[in-house]
CSV table of C-alpha atoms in Angstrom, one decimal:
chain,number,residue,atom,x,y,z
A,30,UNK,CA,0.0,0.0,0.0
A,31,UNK,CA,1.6,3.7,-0.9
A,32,UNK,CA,0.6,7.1,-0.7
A,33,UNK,CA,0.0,8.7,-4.1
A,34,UNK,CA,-0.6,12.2,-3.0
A,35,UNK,CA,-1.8,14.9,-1.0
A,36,UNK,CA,-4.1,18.0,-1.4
A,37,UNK,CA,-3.7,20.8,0.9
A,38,UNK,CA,-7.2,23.6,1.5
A,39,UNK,CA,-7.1,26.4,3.5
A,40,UNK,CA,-10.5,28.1,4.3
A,41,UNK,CA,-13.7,27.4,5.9
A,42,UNK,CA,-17.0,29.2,7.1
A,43,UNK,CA,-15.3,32.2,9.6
A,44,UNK,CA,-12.4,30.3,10.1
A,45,UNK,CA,-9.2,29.8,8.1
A,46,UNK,CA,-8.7,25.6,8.1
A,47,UNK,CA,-6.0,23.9,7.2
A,48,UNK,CA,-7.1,20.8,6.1
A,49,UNK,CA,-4.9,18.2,4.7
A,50,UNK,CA,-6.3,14.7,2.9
A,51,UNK,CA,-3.6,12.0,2.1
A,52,UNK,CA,-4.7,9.6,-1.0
A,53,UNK,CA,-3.7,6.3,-1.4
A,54,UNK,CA,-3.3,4.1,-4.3
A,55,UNK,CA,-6.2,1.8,-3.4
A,56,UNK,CA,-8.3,5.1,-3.3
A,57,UNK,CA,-8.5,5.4,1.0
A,58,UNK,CA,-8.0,8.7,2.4
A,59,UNK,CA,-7.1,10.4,5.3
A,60,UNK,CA,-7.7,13.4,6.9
A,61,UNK,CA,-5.9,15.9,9.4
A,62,UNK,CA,-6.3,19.5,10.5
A,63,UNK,CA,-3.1,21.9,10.3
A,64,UNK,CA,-4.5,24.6,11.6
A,65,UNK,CA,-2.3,27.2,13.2
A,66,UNK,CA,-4.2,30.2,14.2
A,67,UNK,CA,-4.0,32.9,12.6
A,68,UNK,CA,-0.5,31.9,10.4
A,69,UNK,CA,-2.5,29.3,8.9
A,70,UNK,CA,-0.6,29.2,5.3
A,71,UNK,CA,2.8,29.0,7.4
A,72,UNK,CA,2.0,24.8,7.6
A,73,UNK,CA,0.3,25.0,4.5
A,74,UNK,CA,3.1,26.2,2.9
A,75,UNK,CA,5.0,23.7,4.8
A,76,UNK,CA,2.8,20.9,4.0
A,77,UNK,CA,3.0,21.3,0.4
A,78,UNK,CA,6.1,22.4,-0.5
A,79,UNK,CA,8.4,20.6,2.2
A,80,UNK,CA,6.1,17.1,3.7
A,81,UNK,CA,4.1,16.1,1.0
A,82,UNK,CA,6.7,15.5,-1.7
A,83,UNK,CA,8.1,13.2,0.6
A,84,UNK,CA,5.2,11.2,1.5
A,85,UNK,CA,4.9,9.8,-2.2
A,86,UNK,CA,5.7,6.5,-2.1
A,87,UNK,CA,5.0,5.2,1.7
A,88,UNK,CA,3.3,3.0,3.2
A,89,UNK,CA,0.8,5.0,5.6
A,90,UNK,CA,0.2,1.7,7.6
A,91,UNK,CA,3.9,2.7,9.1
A,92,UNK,CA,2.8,5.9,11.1
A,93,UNK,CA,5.4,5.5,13.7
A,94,UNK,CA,8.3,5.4,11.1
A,95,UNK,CA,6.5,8.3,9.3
A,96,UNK,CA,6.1,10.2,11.9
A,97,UNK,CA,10.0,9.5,13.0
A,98,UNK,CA,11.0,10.5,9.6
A,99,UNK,CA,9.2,13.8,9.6
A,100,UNK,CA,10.2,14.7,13.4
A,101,UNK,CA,13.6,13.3,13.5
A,102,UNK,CA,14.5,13.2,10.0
A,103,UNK,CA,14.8,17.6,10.2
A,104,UNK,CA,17.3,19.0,11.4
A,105,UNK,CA,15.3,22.4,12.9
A,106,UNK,CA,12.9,20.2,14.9
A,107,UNK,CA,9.6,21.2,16.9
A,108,UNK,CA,7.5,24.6,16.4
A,109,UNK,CA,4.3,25.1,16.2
A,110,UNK,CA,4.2,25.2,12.2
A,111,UNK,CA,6.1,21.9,11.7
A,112,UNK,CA,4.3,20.3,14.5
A,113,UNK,CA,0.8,21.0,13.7
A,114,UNK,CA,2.3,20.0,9.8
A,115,UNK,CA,3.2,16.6,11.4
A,116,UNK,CA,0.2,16.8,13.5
A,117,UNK,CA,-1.9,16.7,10.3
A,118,UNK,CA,-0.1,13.8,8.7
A,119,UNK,CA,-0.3,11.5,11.2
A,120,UNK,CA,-4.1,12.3,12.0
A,121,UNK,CA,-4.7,11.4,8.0
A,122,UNK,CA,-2.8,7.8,8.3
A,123,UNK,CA,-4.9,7.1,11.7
A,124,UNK,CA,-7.6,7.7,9.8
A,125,UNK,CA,-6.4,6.0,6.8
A,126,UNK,CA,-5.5,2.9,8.5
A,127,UNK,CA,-9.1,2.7,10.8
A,128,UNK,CA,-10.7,2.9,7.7
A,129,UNK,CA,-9.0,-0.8,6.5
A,130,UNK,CA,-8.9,-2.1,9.8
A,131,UNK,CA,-12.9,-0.9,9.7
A,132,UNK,CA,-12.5,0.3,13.7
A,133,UNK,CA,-12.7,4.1,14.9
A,134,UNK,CA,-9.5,5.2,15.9
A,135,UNK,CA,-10.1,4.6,19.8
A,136,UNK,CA,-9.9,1.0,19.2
A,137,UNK,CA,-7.1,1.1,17.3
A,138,UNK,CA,-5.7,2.9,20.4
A,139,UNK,CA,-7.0,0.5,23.5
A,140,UNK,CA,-11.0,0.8,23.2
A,141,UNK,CA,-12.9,2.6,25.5
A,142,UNK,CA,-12.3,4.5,28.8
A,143,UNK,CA,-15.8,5.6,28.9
A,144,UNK,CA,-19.2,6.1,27.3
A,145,UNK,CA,-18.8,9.7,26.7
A,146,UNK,CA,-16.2,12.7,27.5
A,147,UNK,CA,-17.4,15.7,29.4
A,148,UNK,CA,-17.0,19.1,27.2
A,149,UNK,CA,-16.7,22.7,28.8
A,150,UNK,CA,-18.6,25.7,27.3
A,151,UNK,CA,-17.6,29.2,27.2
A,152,UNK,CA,-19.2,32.1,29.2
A,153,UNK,CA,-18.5,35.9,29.2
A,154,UNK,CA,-19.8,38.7,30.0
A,155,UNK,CA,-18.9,42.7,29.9
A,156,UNK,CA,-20.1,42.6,34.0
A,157,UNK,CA,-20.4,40.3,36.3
A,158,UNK,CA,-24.5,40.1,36.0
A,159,UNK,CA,-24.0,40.0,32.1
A,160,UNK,CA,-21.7,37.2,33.1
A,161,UNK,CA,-24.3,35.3,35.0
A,162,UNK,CA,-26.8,35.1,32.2
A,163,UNK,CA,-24.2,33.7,30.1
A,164,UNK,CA,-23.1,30.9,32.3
A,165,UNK,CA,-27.2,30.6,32.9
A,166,UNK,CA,-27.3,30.1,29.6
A,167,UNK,CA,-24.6,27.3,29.1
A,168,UNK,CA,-26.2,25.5,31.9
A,169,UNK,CA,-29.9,25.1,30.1
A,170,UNK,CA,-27.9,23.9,27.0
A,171,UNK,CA,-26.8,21.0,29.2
A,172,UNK,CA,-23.1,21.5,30.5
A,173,UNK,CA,-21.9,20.9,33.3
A,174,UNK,CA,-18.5,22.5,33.3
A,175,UNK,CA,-17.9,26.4,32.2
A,176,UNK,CA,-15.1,28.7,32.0
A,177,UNK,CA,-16.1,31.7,32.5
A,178,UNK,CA,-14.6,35.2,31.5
A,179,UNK,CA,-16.1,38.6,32.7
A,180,UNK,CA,-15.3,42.1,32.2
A,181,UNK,CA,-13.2,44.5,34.6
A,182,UNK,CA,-14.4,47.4,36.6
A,183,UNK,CA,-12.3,50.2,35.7
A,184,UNK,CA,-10.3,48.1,32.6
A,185,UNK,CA,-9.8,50.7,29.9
A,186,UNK,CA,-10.9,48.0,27.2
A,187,UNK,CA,-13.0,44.8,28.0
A,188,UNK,CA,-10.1,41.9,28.6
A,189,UNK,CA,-9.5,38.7,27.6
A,190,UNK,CA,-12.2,36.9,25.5
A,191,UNK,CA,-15.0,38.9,26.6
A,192,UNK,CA,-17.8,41.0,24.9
A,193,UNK,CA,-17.4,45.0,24.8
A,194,UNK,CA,-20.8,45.5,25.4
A,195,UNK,CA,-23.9,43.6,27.8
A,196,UNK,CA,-26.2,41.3,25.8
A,197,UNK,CA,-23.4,39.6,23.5
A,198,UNK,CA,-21.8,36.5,26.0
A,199,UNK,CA,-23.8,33.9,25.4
A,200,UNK,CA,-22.2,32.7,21.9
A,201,UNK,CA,-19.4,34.7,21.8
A,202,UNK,CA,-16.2,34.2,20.1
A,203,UNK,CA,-13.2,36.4,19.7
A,204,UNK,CA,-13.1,38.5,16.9
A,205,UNK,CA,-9.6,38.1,15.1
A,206,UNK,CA,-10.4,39.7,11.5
A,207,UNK,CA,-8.2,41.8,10.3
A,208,UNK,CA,-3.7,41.5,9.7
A,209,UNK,CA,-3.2,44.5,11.7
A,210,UNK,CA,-3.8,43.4,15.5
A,211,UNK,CA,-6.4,45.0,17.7
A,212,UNK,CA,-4.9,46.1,21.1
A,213,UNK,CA,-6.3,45.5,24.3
A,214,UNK,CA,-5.1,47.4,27.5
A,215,UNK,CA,-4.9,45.6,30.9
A,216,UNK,CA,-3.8,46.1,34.5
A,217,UNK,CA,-3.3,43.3,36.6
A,218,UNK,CA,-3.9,45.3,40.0
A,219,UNK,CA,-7.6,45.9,39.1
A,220,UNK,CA,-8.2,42.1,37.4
A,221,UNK,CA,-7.0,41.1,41.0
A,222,UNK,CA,-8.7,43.0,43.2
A,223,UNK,CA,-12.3,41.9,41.0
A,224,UNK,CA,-11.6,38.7,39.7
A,225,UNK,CA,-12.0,36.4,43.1
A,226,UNK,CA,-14.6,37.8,44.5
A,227,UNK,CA,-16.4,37.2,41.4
A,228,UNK,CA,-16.0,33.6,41.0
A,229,UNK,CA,-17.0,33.2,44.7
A,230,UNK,CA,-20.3,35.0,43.5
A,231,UNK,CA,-20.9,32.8,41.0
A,232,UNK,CA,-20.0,29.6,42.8
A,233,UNK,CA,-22.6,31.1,45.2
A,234,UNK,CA,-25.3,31.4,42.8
A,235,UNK,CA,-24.6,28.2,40.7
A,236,UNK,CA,-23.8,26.3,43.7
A,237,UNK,CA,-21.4,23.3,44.7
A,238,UNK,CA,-22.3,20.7,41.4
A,239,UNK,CA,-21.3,23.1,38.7
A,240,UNK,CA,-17.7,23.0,37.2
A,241,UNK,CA,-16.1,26.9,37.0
A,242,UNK,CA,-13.1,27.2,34.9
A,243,UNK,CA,-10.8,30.1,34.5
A,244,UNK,CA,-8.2,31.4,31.9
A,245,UNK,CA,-5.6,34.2,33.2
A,246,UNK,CA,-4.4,33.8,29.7
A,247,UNK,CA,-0.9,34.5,30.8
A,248,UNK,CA,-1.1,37.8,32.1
A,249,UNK,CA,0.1,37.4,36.0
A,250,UNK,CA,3.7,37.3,37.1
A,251,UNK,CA,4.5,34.6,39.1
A,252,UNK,CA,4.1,35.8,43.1
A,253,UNK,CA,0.7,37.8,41.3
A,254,UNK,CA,-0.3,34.3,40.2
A,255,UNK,CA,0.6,32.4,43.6
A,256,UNK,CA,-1.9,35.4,45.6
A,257,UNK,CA,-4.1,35.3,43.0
A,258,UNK,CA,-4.8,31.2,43.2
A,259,UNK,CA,-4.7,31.2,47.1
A,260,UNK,CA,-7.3,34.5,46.7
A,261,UNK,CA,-9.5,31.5,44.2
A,262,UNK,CA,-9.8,29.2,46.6
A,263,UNK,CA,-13.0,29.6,48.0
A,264,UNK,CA,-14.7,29.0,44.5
A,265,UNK,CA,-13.4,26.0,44.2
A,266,UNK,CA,-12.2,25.9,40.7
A,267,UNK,CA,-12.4,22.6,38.4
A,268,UNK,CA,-8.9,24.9,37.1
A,269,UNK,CA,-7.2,28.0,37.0
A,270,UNK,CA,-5.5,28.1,33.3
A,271,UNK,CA,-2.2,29.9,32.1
A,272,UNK,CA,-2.2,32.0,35.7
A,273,UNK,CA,1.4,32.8,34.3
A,274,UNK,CA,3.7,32.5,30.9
A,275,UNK,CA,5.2,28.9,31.4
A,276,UNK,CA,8.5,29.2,29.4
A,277,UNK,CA,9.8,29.8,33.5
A,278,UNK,CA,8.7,26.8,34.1
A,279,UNK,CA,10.3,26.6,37.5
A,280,UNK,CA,8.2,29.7,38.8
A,281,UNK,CA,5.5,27.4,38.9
A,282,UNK,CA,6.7,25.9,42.2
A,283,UNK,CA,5.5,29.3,44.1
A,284,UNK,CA,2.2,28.7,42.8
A,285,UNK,CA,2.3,25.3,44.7
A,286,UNK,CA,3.6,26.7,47.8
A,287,UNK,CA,0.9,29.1,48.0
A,288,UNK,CA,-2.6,27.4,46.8
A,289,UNK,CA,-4.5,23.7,46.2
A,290,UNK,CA,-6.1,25.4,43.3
A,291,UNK,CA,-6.0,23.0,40.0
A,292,UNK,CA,-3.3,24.6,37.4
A,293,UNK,CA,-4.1,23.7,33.4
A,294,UNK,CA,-1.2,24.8,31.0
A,295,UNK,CA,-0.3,23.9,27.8
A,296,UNK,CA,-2.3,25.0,25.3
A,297,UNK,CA,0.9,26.8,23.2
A,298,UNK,CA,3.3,23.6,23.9
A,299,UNK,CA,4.1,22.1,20.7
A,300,UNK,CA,5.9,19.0,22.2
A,301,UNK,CA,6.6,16.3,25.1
A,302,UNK,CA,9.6,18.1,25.5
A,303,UNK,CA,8.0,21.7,26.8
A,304,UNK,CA,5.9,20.0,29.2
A,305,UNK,CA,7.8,16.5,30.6
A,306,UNK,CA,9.2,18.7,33.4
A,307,UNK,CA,6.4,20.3,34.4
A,308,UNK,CA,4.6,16.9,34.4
A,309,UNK,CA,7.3,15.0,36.2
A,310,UNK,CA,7.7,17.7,39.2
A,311,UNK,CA,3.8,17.0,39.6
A,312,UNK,CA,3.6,21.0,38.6
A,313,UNK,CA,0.5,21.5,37.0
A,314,UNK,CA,-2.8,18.9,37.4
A,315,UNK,CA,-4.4,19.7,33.7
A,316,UNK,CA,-2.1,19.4,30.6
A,317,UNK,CA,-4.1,21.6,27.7
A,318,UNK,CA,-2.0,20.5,24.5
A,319,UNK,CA,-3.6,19.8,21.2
A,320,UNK,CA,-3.5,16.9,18.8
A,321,UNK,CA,-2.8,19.5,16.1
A,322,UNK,CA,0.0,21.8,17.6
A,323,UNK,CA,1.6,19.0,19.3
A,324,UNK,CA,2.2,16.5,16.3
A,325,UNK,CA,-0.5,14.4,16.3
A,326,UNK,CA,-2.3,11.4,17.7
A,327,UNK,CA,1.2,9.4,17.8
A,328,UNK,CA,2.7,12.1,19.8
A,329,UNK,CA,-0.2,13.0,21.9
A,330,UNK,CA,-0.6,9.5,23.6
A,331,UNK,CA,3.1,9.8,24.3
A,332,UNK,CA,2.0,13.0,26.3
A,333,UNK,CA,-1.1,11.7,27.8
A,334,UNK,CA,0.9,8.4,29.4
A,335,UNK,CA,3.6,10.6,31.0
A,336,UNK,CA,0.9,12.5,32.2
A,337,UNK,CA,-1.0,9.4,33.8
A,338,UNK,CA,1.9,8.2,35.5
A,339,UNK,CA,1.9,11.6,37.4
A,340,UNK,CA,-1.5,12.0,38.5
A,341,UNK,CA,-2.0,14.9,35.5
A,342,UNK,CA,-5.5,14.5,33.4
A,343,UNK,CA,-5.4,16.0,30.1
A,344,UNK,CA,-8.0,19.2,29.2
A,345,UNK,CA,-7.0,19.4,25.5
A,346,UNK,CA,-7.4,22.8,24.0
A,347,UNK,CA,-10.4,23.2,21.6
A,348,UNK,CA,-11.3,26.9,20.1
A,349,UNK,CA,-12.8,27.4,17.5
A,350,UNK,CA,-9.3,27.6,15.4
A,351,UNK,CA,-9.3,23.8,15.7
A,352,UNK,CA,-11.2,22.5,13.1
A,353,UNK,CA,-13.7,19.3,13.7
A,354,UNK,CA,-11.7,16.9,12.1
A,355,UNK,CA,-8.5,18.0,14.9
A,356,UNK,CA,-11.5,17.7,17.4
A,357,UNK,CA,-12.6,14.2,16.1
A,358,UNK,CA,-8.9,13.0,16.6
A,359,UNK,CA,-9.5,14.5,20.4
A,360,UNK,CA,-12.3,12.6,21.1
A,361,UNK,CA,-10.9,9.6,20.1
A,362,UNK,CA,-8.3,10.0,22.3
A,363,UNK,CA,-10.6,11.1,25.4
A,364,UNK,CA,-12.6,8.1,24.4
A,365,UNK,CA,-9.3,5.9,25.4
A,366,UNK,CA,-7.3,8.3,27.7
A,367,UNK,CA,-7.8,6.6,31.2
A,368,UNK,CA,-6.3,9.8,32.7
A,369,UNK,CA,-8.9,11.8,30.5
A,370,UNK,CA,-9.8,14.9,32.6
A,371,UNK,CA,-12.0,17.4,30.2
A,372,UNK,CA,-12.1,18.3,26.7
A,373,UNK,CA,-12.8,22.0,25.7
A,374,UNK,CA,-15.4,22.6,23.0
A,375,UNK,CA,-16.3,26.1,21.3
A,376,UNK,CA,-16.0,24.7,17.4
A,377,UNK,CA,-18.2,26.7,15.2
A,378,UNK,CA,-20.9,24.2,15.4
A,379,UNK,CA,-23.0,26.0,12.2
A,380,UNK,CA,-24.9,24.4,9.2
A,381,UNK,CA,-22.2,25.2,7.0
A,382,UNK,CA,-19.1,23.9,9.2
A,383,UNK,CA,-21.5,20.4,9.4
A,384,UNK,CA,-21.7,20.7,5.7
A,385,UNK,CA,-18.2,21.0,4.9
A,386,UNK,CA,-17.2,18.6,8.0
A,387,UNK,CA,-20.1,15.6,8.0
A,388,UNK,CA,-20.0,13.7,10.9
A,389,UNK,CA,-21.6,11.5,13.1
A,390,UNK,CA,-19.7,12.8,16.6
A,391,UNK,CA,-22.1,14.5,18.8
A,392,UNK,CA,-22.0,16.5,21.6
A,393,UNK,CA,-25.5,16.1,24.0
A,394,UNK,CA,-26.0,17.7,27.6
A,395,UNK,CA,-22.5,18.6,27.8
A,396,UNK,CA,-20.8,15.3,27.1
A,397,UNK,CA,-19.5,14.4,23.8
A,398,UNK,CA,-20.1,11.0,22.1
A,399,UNK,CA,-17.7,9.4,19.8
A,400,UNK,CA,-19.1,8.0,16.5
A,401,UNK,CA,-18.2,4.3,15.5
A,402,UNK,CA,-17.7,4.9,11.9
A,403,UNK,CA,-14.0,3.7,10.7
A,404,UNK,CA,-11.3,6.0,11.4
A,405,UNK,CA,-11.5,9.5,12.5
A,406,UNK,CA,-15.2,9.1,11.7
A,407,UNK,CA,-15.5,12.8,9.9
A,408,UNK,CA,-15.3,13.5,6.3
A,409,UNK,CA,-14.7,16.5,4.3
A,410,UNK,CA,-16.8,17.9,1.2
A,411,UNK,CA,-14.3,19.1,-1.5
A,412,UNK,CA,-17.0,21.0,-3.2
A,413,UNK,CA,-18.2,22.9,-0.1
A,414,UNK,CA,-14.4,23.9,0.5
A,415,UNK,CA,-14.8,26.0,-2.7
A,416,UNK,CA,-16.9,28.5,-1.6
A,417,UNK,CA,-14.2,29.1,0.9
A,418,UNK,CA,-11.3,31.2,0.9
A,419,UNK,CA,-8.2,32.4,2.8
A,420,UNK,CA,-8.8,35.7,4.6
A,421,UNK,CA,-5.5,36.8,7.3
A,422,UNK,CA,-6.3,37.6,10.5
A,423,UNK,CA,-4.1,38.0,13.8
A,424,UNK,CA,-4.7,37.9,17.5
A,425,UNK,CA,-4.9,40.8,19.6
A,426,UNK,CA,-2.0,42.6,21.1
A,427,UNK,CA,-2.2,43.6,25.0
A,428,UNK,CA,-0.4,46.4,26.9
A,429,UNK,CA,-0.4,48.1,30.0
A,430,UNK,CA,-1.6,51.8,30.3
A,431,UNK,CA,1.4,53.3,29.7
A,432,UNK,CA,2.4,51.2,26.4
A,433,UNK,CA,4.1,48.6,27.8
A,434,UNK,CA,3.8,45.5,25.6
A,435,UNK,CA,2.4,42.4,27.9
A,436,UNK,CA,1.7,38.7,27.8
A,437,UNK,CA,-0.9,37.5,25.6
């Protein structure tokens, strides 16, 4: 069996996919998402002009040896565009080779864990009471876990991942449009002087059975971080995500000294390699990497076993810059994962992102179910992807009030 090509699209319904589909000569394909947001043709690019010229020719039965050959075989190894490259090639040959095996990938992996992996929605709010309708809102969809973002008394523009004005947080999604990146303005002393006391009013009001997670988003320094978990406490937090940049990874330790709250980082790690230390020194209780940005499925369950060996559940990211075929190779891994901990969810579940993405996975009263159909179990409709093309965007900048650039 050999692969006889590859096609590479870029595009989708308010998002810019990278979707990759490997062909084989007995006419089985596979799919995988390289998606890197916002520098989306970056692993395109790679994709077509570096990986898949050197894919003709192998057998995608060997995925390990593939995915050796791409990782090892380069000499400038790891980054997010390479990895999520590799990440999309070794999705397509788990898919390819549960398709002639005629098992989803899950099986392939172990077989179940569980009947279904709990999701987390989003909820934000300009205010606090804004805030509270949101989460309200979430609720009598059916979840049962949700982070929740809320706006900042005093903040000169409305923070991270939350609505500039009242009304707008109950399906709201970050607005990245546009190559010339929007700045945001923060300051950490009034963020820390609102933020606790507002998830102990909404653990009041939601009460004990309701899952509350948080993202800092990077923007603490580390003894800001250690105060502000200890200060989290009383809410009782499922996790408290990115309270501070990880690449000082040993400033995590003060964070420990100082508070029991949960710690979930990892979202922006790429391999086993930016996270085994924090996973081994029992640092962090959540690890957040994707299947996309970290080089696959093949790498991934590397990940997850360290983590299980060190009582760390994974809470793989999931915005909506992963596209449903990367969040069809998550489920199969939080299907088999017996250290699964949560899975995030805010794709853009719309009639045209089903259309271009069919699929039989399913997300119901804030669990997700995995279909049993062979392989990744999601397809991809060439002719939709037409309508679709690549428009750049970037992320926000942030800085403090007197122009100093900070932490996204």
């Amino acid at each position: 069996m050999r692969i006889t090509g590859a096609q590479v699209f870029v595009g989708g319904p308010g998002r810019n996919y990278v979707t990759l589909k490997v062909l084989t000569a007995q006419g089985v394909h596979g799919l995988g998402d390289a998606t890197l947001n916002n520098r989306e043709t970056l692993p395109a690019i790679y994709l077509r002009d570096y990986i898949v010229p050197a894919l003709i020719g192998m057998d995608p039965r060997n995925s390990e040896d593939i995915w050796q050959f791409l990782y090892r075989g380069a000499y400038f190894r790891r980054g997010p565009v390479a990895m999520a490259a590799i990440g999309a090639v070794d999705m397509a040959l788990w898919d390819i080779k549960g398709k002639l095996a005629g098992l989803p990938v899950y099986q392939l992996l172990g077989g179940r864990s569980r009947e279904a992996a709990m999701v987390y929605a989003h909820a934000a709010g300009a205010d606090l009471p804004d805030l509270m309708d949101s989460i309200a809102h979430c609720i009598e969809q059916g979840y049962r876990a949700v982070r929740v973002q809320c706006g900042i008394p005093g903040m000169p523009s409305a923070g991270y991942a939350v609505p500039e004005a009242r009304g707008r947080g109950k399906h709201y999604i970050s607005d990245f449009a546009g190559i010339r990146p929007r700045v945001e303005i923060w300051d950490s002393g009034r963020y820390m002087r609102f933020m606790p006391g507002a998830l102990a009013e909404i653990r009041a009001r939601f009460g004990p059975e309701l899952h509350i997670l948080h993202d800092v988003h990077h923007r603490l320094l580390p003894r800001e971080a250690a105060e502000f978990a200890r200060a989290a406490e009383p809410a009782g937090l499922f996790w408290l995500e990115d309270p501070t940049p990880a690449e000082d990874q040993d400033a995590l330790d003060l964070i420990r000294q100082h508070s029991t709250t949960p710690i979930a980082i990892g979202e922006v790690f790429n391999s086993i390699w930016d996270c085994n230390r924090l996973i081994e020194a029992e640092r962090i209780d959540f690890i957040r990497v994707a299947v996309t940005y970290a080089g696959g499925i093949t790498h991934v369950r590397r990940i997850v076993d360290l983590a299980g060996l060190h009582h760390v559940r994974t809470g793989f990211h999931g915005a909506p810059s992963h596209s449903p075929i990367s969040m069809a190779a998550q489920a199969h891994l939080n299907i088999w994962a017996p250290n699964f901990g949560i899975q995030e969810y805010l794709v853009l579940a719309t009639p045209d992102c089903d259309a271009l993405f069919p699929s039989a996975h399913r997300v119901e009263n804030g669990l997700m179910h995995v279909s049993d159909a062979p392989g990744l179990g999601i397809d991809f409709d060439e002719k939709q992807a037409a309508r679709y093309e690549y428009r750049p965007g970037s992320h926000p900048v942030v800085r403090l009030e007197d122009g100093t650039l900070w932490n996204y």
